[in-house]
Short mmCIF file of C-alpha atoms in Angstrom, two decimals:
data_model
loop_
_atom_site.label_atom_id
_atom_site.label_comp_id
_atom_site.label_asym_id
_atom_site.label_seq_id
_atom_site.Cartn_x
_atom_site.Cartn_y
_atom_site.Cartn_z
CA GLU A 1 144.46 102.45 166.36
CA ALA A 2 143.10 99.31 166.16
CA GLY A 3 144.62 96.10 165.29
CA VAL A 4 144.08 93.29 163.13
CA THR A 5 140.91 91.23 163.83
CA GLN A 6 139.27 88.04 163.24
CA SER A 7 136.08 86.14 163.57
CA PRO A 8 134.47 84.10 165.42
CA THR A 9 137.85 83.51 167.94
CA HIS A 10 136.90 79.15 167.78
CA LEU A 11 134.53 77.36 165.62
CA ILE A 12 133.84 74.18 165.64
CA LYS A 13 132.63 72.02 162.44
CA THR A 14 132.34 68.25 161.38
CA ARG A 15 134.37 66.03 159.29
CA GLY A 16 133.19 67.55 155.19
CA GLN A 17 131.69 70.90 156.54
CA GLN A 18 132.77 73.79 155.51
CA ALA A 19 134.58 76.30 156.86
CA THR A 20 134.36 79.86 156.38
CA LEU A 21 137.21 83.22 158.23
CA ARG A 22 136.36 86.41 158.52
CA CYS A 23 139.76 89.28 159.27
CA SER A 24 139.95 92.43 159.35
CA PRO A 25 143.11 94.37 158.97
CA ILE A 26 144.90 97.23 160.22
CA SER A 27 143.37 100.32 159.19
CA GLY A 28 144.81 101.57 155.83
CA HIS A 29 146.38 97.74 155.73
CA THR A 30 146.30 96.18 151.92
CA SER A 31 147.64 93.22 151.99
CA VAL A 32 146.51 89.65 154.18
CA TYR A 33 147.41 86.74 154.73
CA TRP A 34 146.78 83.86 155.69
CA TYR A 35 148.02 81.29 157.19
CA GLN A 36 147.40 76.98 159.38
CA GLN A 37 149.63 76.96 163.12
CA ALA A 38 149.36 73.07 163.28
CA LEU A 39 150.25 70.80 166.33
CA GLY A 40 153.54 68.95 165.62
CA LEU A 41 153.68 71.27 161.87
CA GLY A 42 155.07 74.54 162.71
CA LEU A 43 152.94 77.65 160.91
CA GLN A 44 153.05 77.73 157.96
CA PHE A 45 151.90 79.82 154.80
CA LEU A 46 148.29 79.73 153.30
CA LEU A 47 147.14 83.11 151.00
CA TRP A 48 148.42 86.31 150.38
CA TYR A 49 145.59 88.84 149.62
CA ASP A 50 146.13 92.43 148.08
CA GLU A 51 144.38 95.00 146.76
CA GLY A 52 141.51 92.40 146.05
CA GLU A 53 143.33 89.99 144.14
CA GLU A 54 145.51 86.28 145.66
CA ARG A 55 149.31 87.78 144.99
CA ASN A 56 150.23 84.42 146.29
CA ARG A 57 149.31 80.36 147.82
CA GLY A 58 151.62 77.80 149.65
CA ASN A 59 151.49 74.11 149.18
CA PHE A 60 147.52 73.61 150.14
CA PRO A 61 145.68 71.70 148.35
CA PRO A 62 142.29 73.94 146.67
CA ARG A 63 139.81 73.27 149.14
CA PHE A 64 141.56 75.92 150.54
CA SER A 65 140.90 79.00 148.94
CA GLY A 66 139.10 82.72 150.04
CA ARG A 67 138.71 86.30 148.62
CA GLN A 68 139.77 89.42 149.45
CA PHE A 69 137.01 92.30 149.89
CA PRO A 70 136.95 96.01 148.61
CA ASN A 71 137.81 96.84 151.94
CA TYR A 72 139.74 94.66 152.43
CA SER A 73 138.86 92.53 153.82
CA SER A 74 138.79 89.06 153.80
CA GLU A 75 137.80 85.83 154.15
CA LEU A 76 139.50 82.02 154.24
CA ASN A 77 136.62 78.94 152.89
CA VAL A 78 137.96 75.36 153.49
CA ASN A 79 135.62 72.71 152.11
CA ALA A 80 135.63 69.08 152.90
CA LEU A 81 136.99 69.38 156.16
CA GLU A 82 138.95 66.36 156.74
CA LEU A 83 140.47 65.78 160.70
CA GLU A 84 144.27 67.08 160.48
CA ASP A 85 142.42 70.87 159.33
CA SER A 86 142.07 71.06 163.25
CA ALA A 87 144.52 74.05 163.90
CA LEU A 88 144.99 77.64 165.13
CA TYR A 89 145.01 80.16 161.65
CA LEU A 90 146.02 83.05 162.01
CA CYS A 91 145.57 86.47 160.10
CA ALA A 92 147.96 89.48 159.00
CA SER A 93 148.43 92.12 157.46
CA SER A 94 150.91 94.39 156.19
CA LEU A 95 151.44 98.38 154.20
CA GLY A 96 152.64 96.84 151.74
CA THR A 97 153.86 93.79 149.84
CA VAL A 98 158.26 92.81 150.69
CA SER A 99 159.02 94.70 152.59
CA TYR A 100 156.83 94.40 155.06
CA GLU A 101 155.78 93.79 158.74
CA GLN A 102 153.13 91.49 159.06
CA TYR A 103 151.46 91.94 161.92
CA PHE A 104 149.34 89.23 162.71
CA GLY A 105 145.36 88.53 164.15
CA PRO A 106 144.41 86.42 167.27
CA GLY A 107 143.81 83.59 165.04
CA THR A 108 140.39 81.31 165.16
CA ARG A 109 140.36 78.46 166.80
CA LEU A 110 139.15 75.73 163.81
CA THR A 111 137.76 71.89 165.60
CA VAL A 112 136.96 69.66 163.25
CA THR A 113 135.65 66.06 164.91
CA ALA B 1 165.66 76.77 149.12
CA GLN B 2 164.62 79.19 152.08
CA LYS B 3 164.34 77.47 156.10
CA VAL B 4 164.42 78.93 159.21
CA THR B 5 166.10 76.88 162.28
CA GLN B 6 165.57 77.06 166.14
CA ALA B 7 167.49 74.32 166.58
CA GLN B 8 166.81 75.02 170.22
CA THR B 9 162.52 73.18 171.61
CA GLU B 10 162.38 75.11 174.69
CA ILE B 11 165.39 77.13 177.41
CA SER B 12 164.30 78.39 181.19
CA VAL B 13 166.20 80.44 183.04
CA VAL B 14 165.40 82.07 186.74
CA GLU B 15 164.85 85.46 185.71
CA LYS B 16 167.29 88.24 185.96
CA GLU B 17 168.62 86.10 183.72
CA ASP B 18 169.94 86.92 180.54
CA VAL B 19 169.06 84.22 177.81
CA THR B 20 170.04 83.94 173.92
CA LEU B 21 167.81 82.18 171.28
CA ASP B 22 169.54 80.88 168.12
CA CYS B 23 168.01 81.46 165.03
CA VAL B 24 169.78 80.33 161.89
CA TYR B 25 168.42 81.44 157.49
CA GLU B 26 168.81 79.54 154.16
CA THR B 27 167.90 82.17 151.66
CA ARG B 28 169.42 82.26 147.88
CA ASP B 29 167.96 85.30 147.03
CA THR B 30 170.72 88.87 148.06
CA THR B 31 167.75 90.89 149.62
CA TYR B 32 165.79 89.29 152.14
CA TYR B 33 163.83 90.60 155.47
CA LEU B 34 164.30 89.19 158.56
CA PHE B 35 161.62 88.34 162.13
CA TRP B 36 161.00 87.59 165.26
CA TYR B 37 157.20 87.93 166.83
CA LYS B 38 156.87 86.90 170.06
CA GLN B 39 154.16 84.01 170.73
CA PRO B 40 153.07 84.26 174.60
CA PRO B 41 149.94 81.39 175.76
CA SER B 42 147.15 83.67 174.40
CA GLY B 43 148.20 82.56 170.46
CA GLU B 44 148.76 86.00 169.14
CA LEU B 45 151.73 87.06 167.43
CA VAL B 46 153.27 90.06 168.27
CA PHE B 47 155.50 91.31 166.15
CA LEU B 48 159.29 92.60 167.34
CA ILE B 49 161.74 93.60 164.62
CA ARG B 50 162.37 93.58 160.82
CA ARG B 51 165.38 93.33 159.45
CA ASN B 52 166.72 93.72 155.85
CA SER B 53 169.64 91.95 154.68
CA PHE B 54 171.55 95.12 153.46
CA ASP B 55 171.72 96.21 157.54
CA GLU B 56 174.15 93.61 160.02
CA GLN B 57 174.22 96.24 162.38
CA ASN B 58 173.07 95.13 165.44
CA GLU B 59 170.53 96.42 167.40
CA ILE B 60 168.94 97.19 171.38
CA SER B 61 165.92 98.05 172.00
CA GLY B 62 164.74 98.22 175.64
CA ARG B 63 166.16 94.23 177.27
CA TYR B 64 165.96 93.52 174.12
CA SER B 65 168.79 93.27 171.00
CA TRP B 66 169.57 91.76 168.01
CA ASN B 67 172.21 90.49 166.31
CA PHE B 68 172.48 89.57 162.55
CA GLN B 69 175.43 88.53 161.10
CA LYS B 70 175.66 87.82 157.02
CA SER B 71 178.37 85.30 157.35
CA THR B 72 177.37 82.88 159.72
CA SER B 73 173.47 83.60 158.40
CA SER B 74 172.11 83.28 161.62
CA PHE B 75 169.78 86.38 163.62
CA ASN B 76 170.24 85.62 167.25
CA PHE B 77 167.57 87.75 170.07
CA THR B 78 168.85 88.07 173.03
CA ILE B 79 167.08 89.27 175.90
CA THR B 80 169.38 90.82 178.97
CA ALA B 81 167.18 90.63 182.49
CA SER B 82 165.31 88.59 181.88
CA GLN B 83 160.53 88.60 183.47
CA VAL B 84 158.27 85.96 183.97
CA VAL B 85 156.31 88.41 180.91
CA ASP B 86 159.18 87.33 179.04
CA SER B 87 157.64 83.27 178.98
CA ALA B 88 155.89 82.70 175.74
CA VAL B 89 157.09 80.72 172.22
CA TYR B 90 159.66 83.41 169.97
CA PHE B 91 159.52 82.56 166.99
CA CYS B 92 162.53 83.50 164.19
CA ALA B 93 161.11 83.81 159.79
CA LEU B 94 162.20 84.73 156.62
CA SER B 95 161.42 87.02 154.06
CA GLU B 96 162.29 86.93 150.06
CA ALA B 97 162.79 89.50 148.02
CA ARG B 98 161.49 88.25 145.01
CA GLY B 99 160.31 85.32 143.00
CA SER B 100 157.50 82.45 143.67
CA THR B 101 158.16 82.59 147.61
CA LEU B 102 157.05 86.69 146.97
CA GLY B 103 154.67 87.50 150.40
CA ARG B 104 155.11 84.27 152.35
CA LEU B 105 156.70 84.04 155.73
CA TYR B 106 159.34 80.96 156.51
CA PHE B 107 158.86 79.96 159.80
CA GLY B 108 160.74 78.48 162.55
CA ARG B 109 159.77 75.77 165.05
CA GLY B 110 159.71 78.23 167.43
CA THR B 111 161.84 78.38 171.10
CA GLN B 112 159.92 77.41 173.94
CA LEU B 113 161.78 79.96 176.27
CA THR B 114 159.71 80.21 179.84
CA VAL B 115 161.51 82.27 182.76
CA TRP B 116 161.24 81.45 186.23
CA PRO B 117 160.67 83.92 189.40
#
């Protein structure tokens, strides 16, 4: 069974540009989560999508947004990139909510110059 | 407030030694879930275990064991007879069952474990 996949592996952007990160969940999983792992800040929750709806978001500005498609894959968009957005962005999926473990993808390394 | 503390930033051991990674959590929820994840140098978080707040039974899986104690809000992880392949960053995480924090995993800062041959 294929795990969570993310693309691209690496992304280099300049300040002010927009970045789009993609995630495909494990087959059968309906929930997708996004986390940011920035140096010195640890793993922080960004967004949670379930059945196409945004269910929860972390303490991030509105320029971080996303969506979930009918096939449960997801996109994370970061507008007006800032240097501090440089981080590893991890996507996870789960069978359901709360009580289910989240399985993570390999991440997208975003570098903002 | 929700919080996960992993006081040990780095641990170094020699192969075949036993090592325990500490995790202390804070939550006001009576129903919650605790997790351990492993992050090898490749970066992908690997799920190791989930426990719910109503099940304090300790668990053993091969060389791995977990000790959950609600009285001390701790969920410690022990690796017996450590191996070089165990070298990674280990994260403890908390998820609450209701309210505005639904769906989130709160992670500790992680413990970098290095196992020397």
